[in-house]
Short mmCIF file of C-alpha atoms in Angstrom, two decimals:
data_model
loop_
_atom_site.label_atom_id
_atom_site.label_comp_id
_atom_site.label_asym_id
_atom_site.label_seq_id
_atom_site.Cartn_x
_atom_site.Cartn_y
_atom_site.Cartn_z
CA GLU A 1 -18.98 -100.48 -215.98
CA ALA A 2 -15.78 -101.95 -217.02
CA GLY A 3 -12.66 -100.60 -215.81
CA VAL A 4 -9.27 -100.01 -217.53
CA ALA A 5 -7.93 -103.33 -218.58
CA GLN A 6 -4.14 -103.89 -218.66
CA SER A 7 -1.83 -106.92 -219.78
CA PRO A 8 0.05 -108.68 -219.05
CA ARG A 9 -0.04 -108.16 -215.41
CA TYR A 10 3.42 -109.45 -214.63
CA LYS A 11 6.55 -109.63 -216.78
CA ILE A 12 10.13 -110.39 -216.08
CA ILE A 13 12.66 -109.95 -218.95
CA GLU A 14 16.29 -109.57 -219.27
CA LYS A 15 18.06 -106.24 -219.81
CA ARG A 16 18.18 -105.27 -223.48
CA GLN A 17 15.27 -107.26 -224.22
CA SER A 18 11.85 -105.71 -225.36
CA VAL A 19 8.36 -105.73 -223.88
CA ALA A 20 5.18 -104.46 -224.84
CA PHE A 21 2.23 -103.76 -222.47
CA TRP A 22 -1.43 -103.26 -223.59
CA CYS A 23 -4.16 -101.01 -222.37
CA ASN A 24 -7.89 -100.94 -223.01
CA PRO A 25 -9.53 -97.82 -221.43
CA ILE A 26 -12.98 -97.43 -220.29
CA SER A 27 -15.38 -97.25 -223.15
CA GLY A 28 -15.85 -93.73 -224.30
CA HIS A 29 -13.17 -92.20 -222.58
CA ALA A 30 -11.12 -90.07 -225.00
CA THR A 31 -8.08 -89.47 -222.73
CA LEU A 32 -5.50 -92.17 -221.96
CA TYR A 33 -2.27 -92.00 -219.87
CA TRP A 34 0.69 -94.18 -219.15
CA TYR A 35 2.21 -93.67 -215.96
CA GLN A 36 5.60 -95.21 -214.54
CA GLN A 37 5.56 -95.95 -210.66
CA ILE A 38 8.75 -96.99 -209.35
CA LEU A 39 8.64 -98.85 -206.02
CA GLY A 40 8.37 -96.19 -203.20
CA GLN A 41 7.29 -93.34 -205.33
CA GLY A 42 4.50 -91.79 -206.90
CA PRO A 43 3.48 -92.30 -210.43
CA LYS A 44 5.11 -90.64 -213.14
CA LEU A 45 3.26 -89.36 -216.45
CA LEU A 46 4.96 -90.86 -219.41
CA ILE A 47 2.60 -90.09 -222.01
CA GLN A 48 -0.87 -88.74 -222.68
CA PHE A 49 -3.28 -89.19 -225.51
CA GLN A 50 -6.27 -87.30 -226.48
CA ASN A 51 -8.11 -89.72 -228.76
CA ASN A 52 -5.20 -91.10 -231.00
CA GLY A 53 -3.09 -87.66 -230.65
CA VAL A 54 -0.29 -87.11 -228.23
CA VAL A 55 -1.07 -84.37 -225.84
CA ASP A 56 2.12 -84.72 -223.69
CA ASP A 57 5.20 -87.03 -223.94
CA SER A 58 7.84 -84.83 -222.37
CA GLN A 59 8.76 -87.36 -219.83
CA LEU A 60 8.90 -90.45 -222.29
CA PRO A 61 12.39 -91.47 -222.67
CA LYS A 62 12.08 -91.68 -226.39
CA ASP A 63 15.26 -93.37 -227.24
CA ARG A 64 13.96 -96.61 -225.63
CA PHE A 65 10.07 -96.12 -224.97
CA SER A 66 7.31 -95.69 -227.55
CA ALA A 67 3.62 -95.76 -227.36
CA GLU A 68 0.73 -95.51 -229.77
CA ARG A 69 -2.94 -95.54 -229.55
CA LEU A 70 -4.38 -96.79 -232.80
CA LYS A 71 -8.06 -95.80 -233.71
CA GLY A 72 -8.21 -93.67 -230.38
CA VAL A 73 -9.15 -96.64 -228.14
CA ASP A 74 -6.55 -99.32 -227.24
CA SER A 75 -2.85 -98.24 -226.48
CA THR A 76 0.33 -100.09 -226.45
CA LEU A 77 3.51 -99.10 -224.56
CA LYS A 78 6.89 -100.51 -225.84
CA ILE A 79 10.13 -100.66 -224.30
CA GLN A 80 13.20 -101.54 -226.35
CA PRO A 81 15.89 -102.25 -225.21
CA ALA A 82 14.95 -102.74 -221.52
CA LYS A 83 17.16 -101.19 -218.72
CA LEU A 84 17.46 -102.29 -215.07
CA GLU A 85 15.98 -99.01 -214.08
CA ASP A 86 12.82 -99.67 -216.06
CA SER A 87 11.78 -102.11 -213.40
CA ALA A 88 8.46 -100.35 -212.24
CA VAL A 89 4.72 -100.80 -212.50
CA TYR A 90 3.37 -99.37 -215.56
CA LEU A 91 -0.29 -97.90 -215.01
CA CYS A 92 -2.57 -97.25 -217.53
CA ALA A 93 -5.39 -94.82 -217.03
CA SER A 94 -8.22 -93.05 -218.69
CA SER A 95 -10.69 -90.07 -218.31
CA LEU A 96 -13.43 -88.41 -219.97
CA THR A 97 -12.34 -84.85 -221.14
CA ASP A 98 -14.34 -82.00 -220.66
CA PRO A 99 -11.97 -79.04 -220.39
CA PRO A 100 -11.86 -76.73 -218.41
CA SER A 101 -13.12 -79.02 -215.71
CA GLY A 102 -10.89 -81.56 -213.97
CA ASN A 103 -11.93 -85.17 -214.41
CA THR A 104 -11.67 -88.25 -212.42
CA ILE A 105 -8.84 -90.37 -213.66
CA TYR A 106 -9.43 -94.29 -213.74
CA PHE A 107 -6.35 -96.43 -213.24
CA GLY A 108 -5.86 -99.97 -214.36
CA GLU A 109 -4.09 -102.68 -212.01
CA GLY A 110 -0.97 -101.89 -213.60
CA SER A 111 1.64 -104.21 -215.38
CA TRP A 112 4.45 -105.11 -213.33
CA LEU A 113 7.87 -105.32 -214.99
CA THR A 114 11.05 -106.74 -213.61
CA VAL A 115 14.18 -106.33 -215.65
CA VAL A 116 17.00 -108.75 -214.64
CA SER B 1 9.87 -83.95 -211.13
CA GLN B 2 7.13 -84.50 -208.43
CA GLN B 3 4.88 -81.49 -207.53
CA GLY B 4 3.23 -82.56 -204.70
CA GLU B 5 4.92 -83.71 -201.36
CA GLU B 6 3.06 -85.59 -198.69
CA ASP B 7 3.52 -85.67 -194.98
CA PRO B 8 4.05 -87.79 -193.15
CA GLN B 9 5.60 -90.39 -195.18
CA ALA B 10 4.14 -93.14 -192.97
CA LEU B 11 1.58 -93.16 -190.57
CA SER B 12 0.50 -95.74 -188.16
CA ILE B 13 -2.76 -95.61 -186.09
CA GLN B 14 -5.43 -97.66 -184.51
CA GLU B 15 -8.77 -98.34 -185.39
CA GLY B 16 -11.32 -95.61 -184.69
CA GLU B 17 -8.50 -92.90 -184.60
CA ASN B 18 -8.45 -90.16 -187.31
CA ALA B 19 -5.72 -89.97 -189.77
CA THR B 20 -4.49 -86.71 -191.36
CA MET B 21 -2.14 -86.41 -193.96
CA ASN B 22 -0.78 -83.21 -195.72
CA CYS B 23 0.27 -82.30 -199.23
CA SER B 24 2.30 -79.21 -200.32
CA TYR B 25 2.84 -78.09 -204.05
CA LYS B 26 4.75 -75.61 -205.59
CA THR B 27 2.97 -74.00 -208.59
CA SER B 28 -0.67 -72.82 -209.19
CA ILE B 29 -3.24 -75.63 -209.70
CA ASN B 30 -6.57 -76.13 -211.60
CA ASN B 31 -7.47 -78.85 -209.07
CA LEU B 32 -5.96 -81.49 -206.56
CA GLN B 33 -6.86 -84.91 -206.24
CA TRP B 34 -6.40 -87.65 -203.64
CA TYR B 35 -5.79 -91.11 -204.61
CA ARG B 36 -5.77 -94.59 -202.53
CA GLN B 37 -3.48 -97.37 -203.52
CA ASN B 38 -3.68 -100.64 -201.84
CA SER B 39 -0.62 -102.87 -202.04
CA GLY B 40 -0.03 -104.39 -205.54
CA ARG B 41 -3.08 -102.68 -207.04
CA GLY B 42 -3.88 -99.66 -209.13
CA LEU B 43 -4.85 -96.20 -207.74
CA VAL B 44 -8.44 -95.51 -206.79
CA HIS B 45 -9.65 -92.02 -207.17
CA LEU B 46 -10.89 -90.58 -203.63
CA ILE B 47 -11.67 -87.01 -204.06
CA LEU B 48 -11.13 -83.86 -206.41
CA ILE B 49 -11.19 -80.21 -205.03
CA ARG B 50 -10.94 -77.49 -207.38
CA SER B 51 -8.68 -74.42 -206.90
CA ASN B 52 -11.87 -72.36 -206.10
CA GLU B 53 -13.02 -74.82 -203.32
CA ARG B 54 -11.61 -74.82 -199.69
CA GLU B 55 -13.05 -77.96 -198.36
CA LYS B 56 -15.01 -81.19 -199.62
CA HIS B 57 -16.57 -84.26 -197.98
CA SER B 58 -17.11 -87.53 -199.22
CA GLY B 59 -18.24 -90.26 -196.52
CA ARG B 60 -15.47 -90.40 -193.84
CA LEU B 61 -13.02 -88.35 -195.95
CA ARG B 62 -12.53 -84.57 -195.58
CA VAL B 63 -10.24 -82.61 -197.84
CA THR B 64 -9.11 -79.00 -197.44
CA LEU B 65 -7.28 -76.76 -199.74
CA ASP B 66 -5.52 -73.53 -199.00
CA THR B 67 -4.20 -72.09 -202.26
CA SER B 68 -2.36 -69.21 -200.62
CA LYS B 69 -0.09 -71.88 -198.76
CA LYS B 70 -0.19 -74.31 -201.64
CA SER B 71 -1.22 -77.01 -199.30
CA SER B 72 -4.00 -79.48 -199.01
CA SER B 73 -4.99 -81.80 -195.97
CA LEU B 74 -6.79 -85.29 -196.22
CA LEU B 75 -8.74 -86.46 -193.19
CA ILE B 76 -10.01 -89.79 -192.75
CA THR B 77 -12.29 -90.31 -189.61
CA ALA B 78 -12.98 -93.33 -187.62
CA SER B 79 -10.44 -95.15 -189.45
CA ARG B 80 -10.67 -98.90 -190.24
CA ALA B 81 -8.21 -101.58 -191.01
CA ALA B 82 -9.43 -101.72 -194.61
CA ASP B 83 -8.22 -98.03 -194.87
CA THR B 84 -4.53 -99.43 -194.75
CA ALA B 85 -3.22 -98.23 -198.21
CA SER B 86 -0.72 -95.33 -199.45
CA TYR B 87 -2.48 -92.35 -200.11
CA PHE B 88 -1.33 -89.98 -202.85
CA CYS B 89 -2.16 -86.29 -203.54
CA ALA B 90 -1.82 -85.41 -207.20
CA THR B 91 -2.11 -81.85 -208.83
CA ALA B 92 -3.54 -80.74 -212.21
CA SER B 93 -1.94 -77.45 -213.37
CA ASP B 94 -4.23 -77.25 -216.24
CA SER B 95 -7.62 -78.39 -217.75
CA TRP B 96 -6.07 -81.18 -219.82
CA GLY B 97 -6.17 -83.43 -216.64
CA LYS B 98 -2.27 -84.16 -216.68
CA LEU B 99 -1.64 -85.16 -212.99
CA GLN B 100 1.73 -84.81 -210.96
CA PHE B 101 1.70 -87.01 -208.01
CA GLY B 102 3.46 -86.87 -204.80
CA ALA B 103 5.38 -89.82 -203.12
CA GLY B 104 2.56 -90.79 -201.06
CA THR B 105 1.78 -91.50 -197.24
CA GLN B 106 1.75 -95.10 -196.29
CA VAL B 107 -1.05 -95.50 -193.71
CA VAL B 108 -1.33 -98.64 -191.44
CA VAL B 109 -4.62 -99.11 -189.47
CA THR B 110 -4.48 -101.74 -186.85
CA PRO B 111 -7.26 -103.34 -185.20
#
Protein backbone atom coordinates (compact mmCIF):
# COMPACT_ATOMS: atom_id res chain seq x y z
CA GLU A 1 0.00 0.00 0.00
CA ALA A 2 1.42 3.39 -0.98
CA GLY A 3 1.88 5.83 1.85
CA VAL A 4 1.13 9.53 2.10
CA ALA A 5 3.11 11.38 -0.55
CA GLN A 6 4.37 14.92 -0.06
CA SER A 7 6.34 17.32 -2.19
CA PRO A 8 8.63 19.10 -2.23
CA ARG A 9 10.69 17.51 0.54
CA TYR A 10 12.81 20.59 1.07
CA LYS A 11 12.27 24.24 0.28
CA ILE A 12 14.26 27.36 1.12
CA ILE A 13 12.64 30.72 0.49
CA GLU A 14 13.17 34.30 1.52
CA LYS A 15 10.74 35.98 3.87
CA ARG A 16 7.73 37.53 2.19
CA GLN A 17 7.92 34.99 -0.62
CA SER A 18 5.25 32.36 -1.16
CA VAL A 19 5.44 28.57 -1.09
CA ALA A 20 3.06 25.72 -1.76
CA PHE A 21 3.16 22.15 -0.53
CA TRP A 22 1.33 19.24 -2.09
CA CYS A 23 -0.05 16.11 -0.47
CA ASN A 24 -1.53 12.93 -1.87
CA PRO A 25 -3.14 10.84 0.88
CA ILE A 26 -3.51 7.10 1.03
CA SER A 27 -6.15 5.93 -1.43
CA GLY A 28 -9.58 5.80 0.13
CA HIS A 29 -8.72 7.90 3.17
CA ALA A 30 -11.43 10.48 3.69
CA THR A 31 -9.67 12.52 6.34
CA LEU A 32 -6.61 14.61 5.57
CA TYR A 33 -4.57 16.66 8.01
CA TRP A 34 -1.84 19.28 7.76
CA TYR A 35 0.42 19.59 10.77
CA GLN A 36 3.22 22.07 11.46
CA GLN A 37 6.19 20.79 13.43
CA ILE A 38 8.72 23.32 14.65
CA LEU A 39 12.11 21.89 15.54
CA GLY A 40 12.09 20.36 19.01
CA GLN A 41 8.32 20.46 19.34
CA GLY A 42 5.46 18.13 18.68
CA PRO A 43 3.26 18.55 15.60
CA LYS A 44 0.49 21.13 15.74
CA LEU A 45 -2.66 20.66 13.71
CA LEU A 46 -3.21 23.41 11.16
CA ILE A 47 -6.23 22.09 9.29
CA GLN A 48 -8.29 18.93 9.02
CA PHE A 49 -10.39 17.99 6.00
CA GLN A 50 -13.18 15.45 5.84
CA ASN A 51 -13.40 14.65 2.13
CA ASN A 52 -13.24 18.18 0.67
CA GLY A 53 -14.84 19.95 3.63
CA VAL A 54 -12.97 21.63 6.47
CA VAL A 55 -13.54 20.06 9.89
CA ASP A 56 -11.11 22.18 11.88
CA ASP A 57 -8.91 25.11 10.91
CA SER A 58 -8.87 26.87 14.25
CA GLN A 59 -5.06 26.97 14.43
CA LEU A 60 -4.44 27.96 10.83
CA PRO A 61 -3.06 31.51 10.52
CA LYS A 62 -5.56 32.50 7.91
CA ASP A 63 -3.94 35.82 7.11
CA ARG A 64 -1.07 33.99 5.45
CA PHE A 65 -1.90 30.28 5.27
CA SER A 66 -4.46 28.68 3.01
CA ALA A 67 -5.29 25.09 2.19
CA GLU A 68 -7.61 23.34 -0.17
CA ARG A 69 -8.54 19.80 -0.97
CA LEU A 70 -10.06 19.61 -4.39
CA LYS A 71 -12.27 16.62 -5.20
CA GLY A 72 -11.60 15.22 -1.75
CA VAL A 73 -8.24 13.69 -2.68
CA ASP A 74 -5.04 15.74 -3.06
CA SER A 75 -4.42 18.83 -1.00
CA THR A 76 -2.22 21.89 -1.19
CA LEU A 77 -1.05 24.11 1.64
CA LYS A 78 0.09 27.60 0.72
CA ILE A 79 1.95 30.21 2.71
CA GLN A 80 1.96 33.79 1.45
CA PRO A 81 3.83 35.83 2.53
CA ALA A 82 6.19 33.65 4.54
CA LYS A 83 7.71 34.77 7.82
CA LEU A 84 10.86 33.57 9.53
CA GLU A 85 8.79 31.79 12.19
CA ASP A 86 7.17 29.64 9.51
CA SER A 87 10.38 27.62 9.28
CA ALA A 88 9.20 24.13 10.18
CA VAL A 89 8.31 20.73 8.83
CA TYR A 90 4.86 20.56 7.30
CA LEU A 91 3.42 17.10 7.76
CA CYS A 92 0.49 15.79 5.81
CA ALA A 93 -1.43 12.85 7.22
CA SER A 94 -4.52 10.85 6.38
CA SER A 95 -6.87 8.39 7.98
CA LEU A 96 -9.98 6.39 7.35
CA THR A 97 -12.84 7.98 9.17
CA ASP A 98 -15.22 5.77 11.07
CA PRO A 99 -16.59 7.72 14.03
CA PRO A 100 -16.89 7.14 16.90
CA SER A 101 -13.81 4.89 16.88
CA GLY A 102 -10.29 6.22 16.83
CA ASN A 103 -8.31 5.62 13.69
CA THR A 104 -4.66 5.27 12.90
CA ILE A 105 -3.29 8.37 11.27
CA TYR A 106 -0.62 7.82 8.63
CA PHE A 107 1.95 10.55 8.14
CA GLY A 108 3.99 11.52 5.14
CA GLU A 109 7.70 12.22 5.34
CA GLY A 110 7.09 15.95 5.58
CA SER A 111 8.07 19.07 3.67
CA TRP A 112 10.93 20.95 5.31
CA LEU A 113 10.64 24.71 4.97
CA THR A 114 13.39 27.15 5.79
CA VAL A 115 12.57 30.85 5.57
CA VAL A 116 15.63 33.11 5.44
CA SER B 1 -1.61 24.61 22.92
CA GLN B 2 -0.29 21.10 23.39
CA GLN B 3 -2.44 18.72 25.37
CA GLY B 4 0.09 16.04 26.23
CA GLU B 5 3.33 16.47 28.07
CA GLU B 6 5.95 13.75 27.92
CA ASP B 7 8.36 12.97 30.67
CA PRO B 8 11.32 12.74 30.54
CA GLN B 9 12.28 15.06 27.70
CA ALA B 10 15.30 12.89 26.95
CA LEU B 11 16.32 9.36 27.85
CA SER B 12 19.61 7.60 27.24
CA ILE B 13 19.88 3.85 27.80
CA GLN B 14 21.92 0.87 26.68
CA GLU B 15 20.76 -1.90 24.42
CA GLY B 16 18.80 -4.53 26.29
CA GLU B 17 17.50 -2.15 28.91
CA ASN B 18 13.88 -1.11 29.18
CA ALA B 19 12.77 2.41 28.36
CA THR B 20 9.78 4.01 30.04
CA MET B 21 8.27 7.34 29.18
CA ASN B 22 5.18 9.01 30.52
CA CYS B 23 2.52 11.28 29.12
CA SER B 24 0.15 13.49 31.05
CA TYR B 25 -2.82 15.30 29.58
CA LYS B 26 -5.37 17.80 30.76
CA THR B 27 -8.82 17.13 29.34
CA SER B 28 -10.92 14.03 28.81
CA ILE B 29 -10.02 11.92 25.82
CA ASN B 30 -11.54 9.48 23.36
CA ASN B 31 -8.20 7.75 22.78
CA LEU B 32 -4.48 8.22 23.22
CA GLN B 33 -1.87 7.28 20.65
CA TRP B 34 1.89 6.90 20.66
CA TYR B 35 4.05 7.72 17.68
CA ARG B 36 7.72 7.35 16.85
CA GLN B 37 9.70 9.78 14.75
CA ASN B 38 13.15 9.00 13.48
CA SER B 39 15.39 11.97 12.80
CA GLY B 40 14.33 13.74 9.61
CA ARG B 41 11.39 11.45 8.99
CA GLY B 42 7.64 11.46 9.40
CA LEU B 43 5.77 10.02 12.35
CA VAL B 44 4.99 6.34 12.58
CA HIS B 45 1.98 5.13 14.50
CA LEU B 46 2.88 2.68 17.27
CA ILE B 47 -0.21 1.96 19.30
CA LEU B 48 -3.66 3.34 20.11
CA ILE B 49 -5.38 2.88 23.44
CA ARG B 50 -9.00 3.83 23.94
CA SER B 51 -10.32 5.60 27.00
CA ASN B 52 -12.04 2.44 28.25
CA GLU B 53 -8.85 0.38 28.03
CA ARG B 54 -6.15 0.18 30.65
CA GLU B 55 -3.32 -1.66 28.96
CA LYS B 56 -2.26 -2.74 25.47
CA HIS B 57 0.66 -4.65 24.11
CA SER B 58 2.27 -4.69 20.70
CA GLY B 59 5.45 -6.68 20.34
CA ARG B 60 8.01 -5.10 22.69
CA LEU B 61 5.71 -2.18 23.44
CA ARG B 62 3.42 -1.91 26.44
CA VAL B 63 1.11 1.04 26.93
CA THR B 64 -0.92 1.80 30.01
CA LEU B 65 -3.64 4.38 30.47
CA ASP B 66 -4.94 5.78 33.75
CA THR B 67 -7.82 8.11 32.98
CA SER B 68 -8.28 9.01 36.65
CA LYS B 69 -4.77 10.43 36.68
CA LYS B 70 -4.93 11.59 33.06
CA SER B 71 -1.68 9.83 32.29
CA SER B 72 -0.24 7.15 30.05
CA SER B 73 3.05 5.34 29.89
CA LEU B 74 4.96 3.67 27.08
CA LEU B 75 7.37 0.88 27.92
CA ILE B 76 9.83 -0.44 25.37
CA THR B 77 11.33 -3.71 26.56
CA ALA B 78 14.74 -5.04 25.57
CA SER B 79 15.60 -1.88 23.68
CA ARG B 80 17.66 -1.90 20.49
CA ALA B 81 19.79 0.74 18.81
CA ALA B 82 17.07 0.97 16.15
CA ASP B 83 14.66 2.23 18.83
CA THR B 84 16.59 5.51 18.89
CA ALA B 85 13.98 8.11 18.00
CA SER B 86 11.62 10.69 19.43
CA TYR B 87 8.42 9.34 20.90
CA PHE B 88 5.25 11.38 21.01
CA CYS B 89 1.96 10.86 22.74
CA ALA B 90 -1.12 12.33 21.13
CA THR B 91 -4.64 12.61 22.48
CA ALA B 92 -7.91 12.66 20.60
CA SER B 93 -10.72 14.36 22.49
CA ASP B 94 -13.46 13.27 20.12
CA SER B 95 -14.20 10.80 17.40
CA TRP B 96 -13.07 13.03 14.55
CA GLY B 97 -9.48 12.06 15.10
CA LYS B 98 -8.05 15.50 15.77
CA LEU B 99 -4.84 14.81 17.65
CA GLN B 100 -2.96 17.06 20.02
CA PHE B 101 0.68 16.10 20.43
CA GLY B 102 3.09 16.57 23.27
CA ALA B 103 6.65 17.79 22.82
CA GLY B 104 8.06 14.28 22.78
CA THR B 105 10.69 12.20 24.54
CA GLN B 106 13.99 11.80 22.74
CA VAL B 107 15.33 8.30 23.31
CA VAL B 108 18.90 7.30 22.55
CA VAL B 109 19.83 3.63 22.74
CA THR B 110 23.54 2.94 22.67
CA PRO B 111 24.94 -0.44 21.60
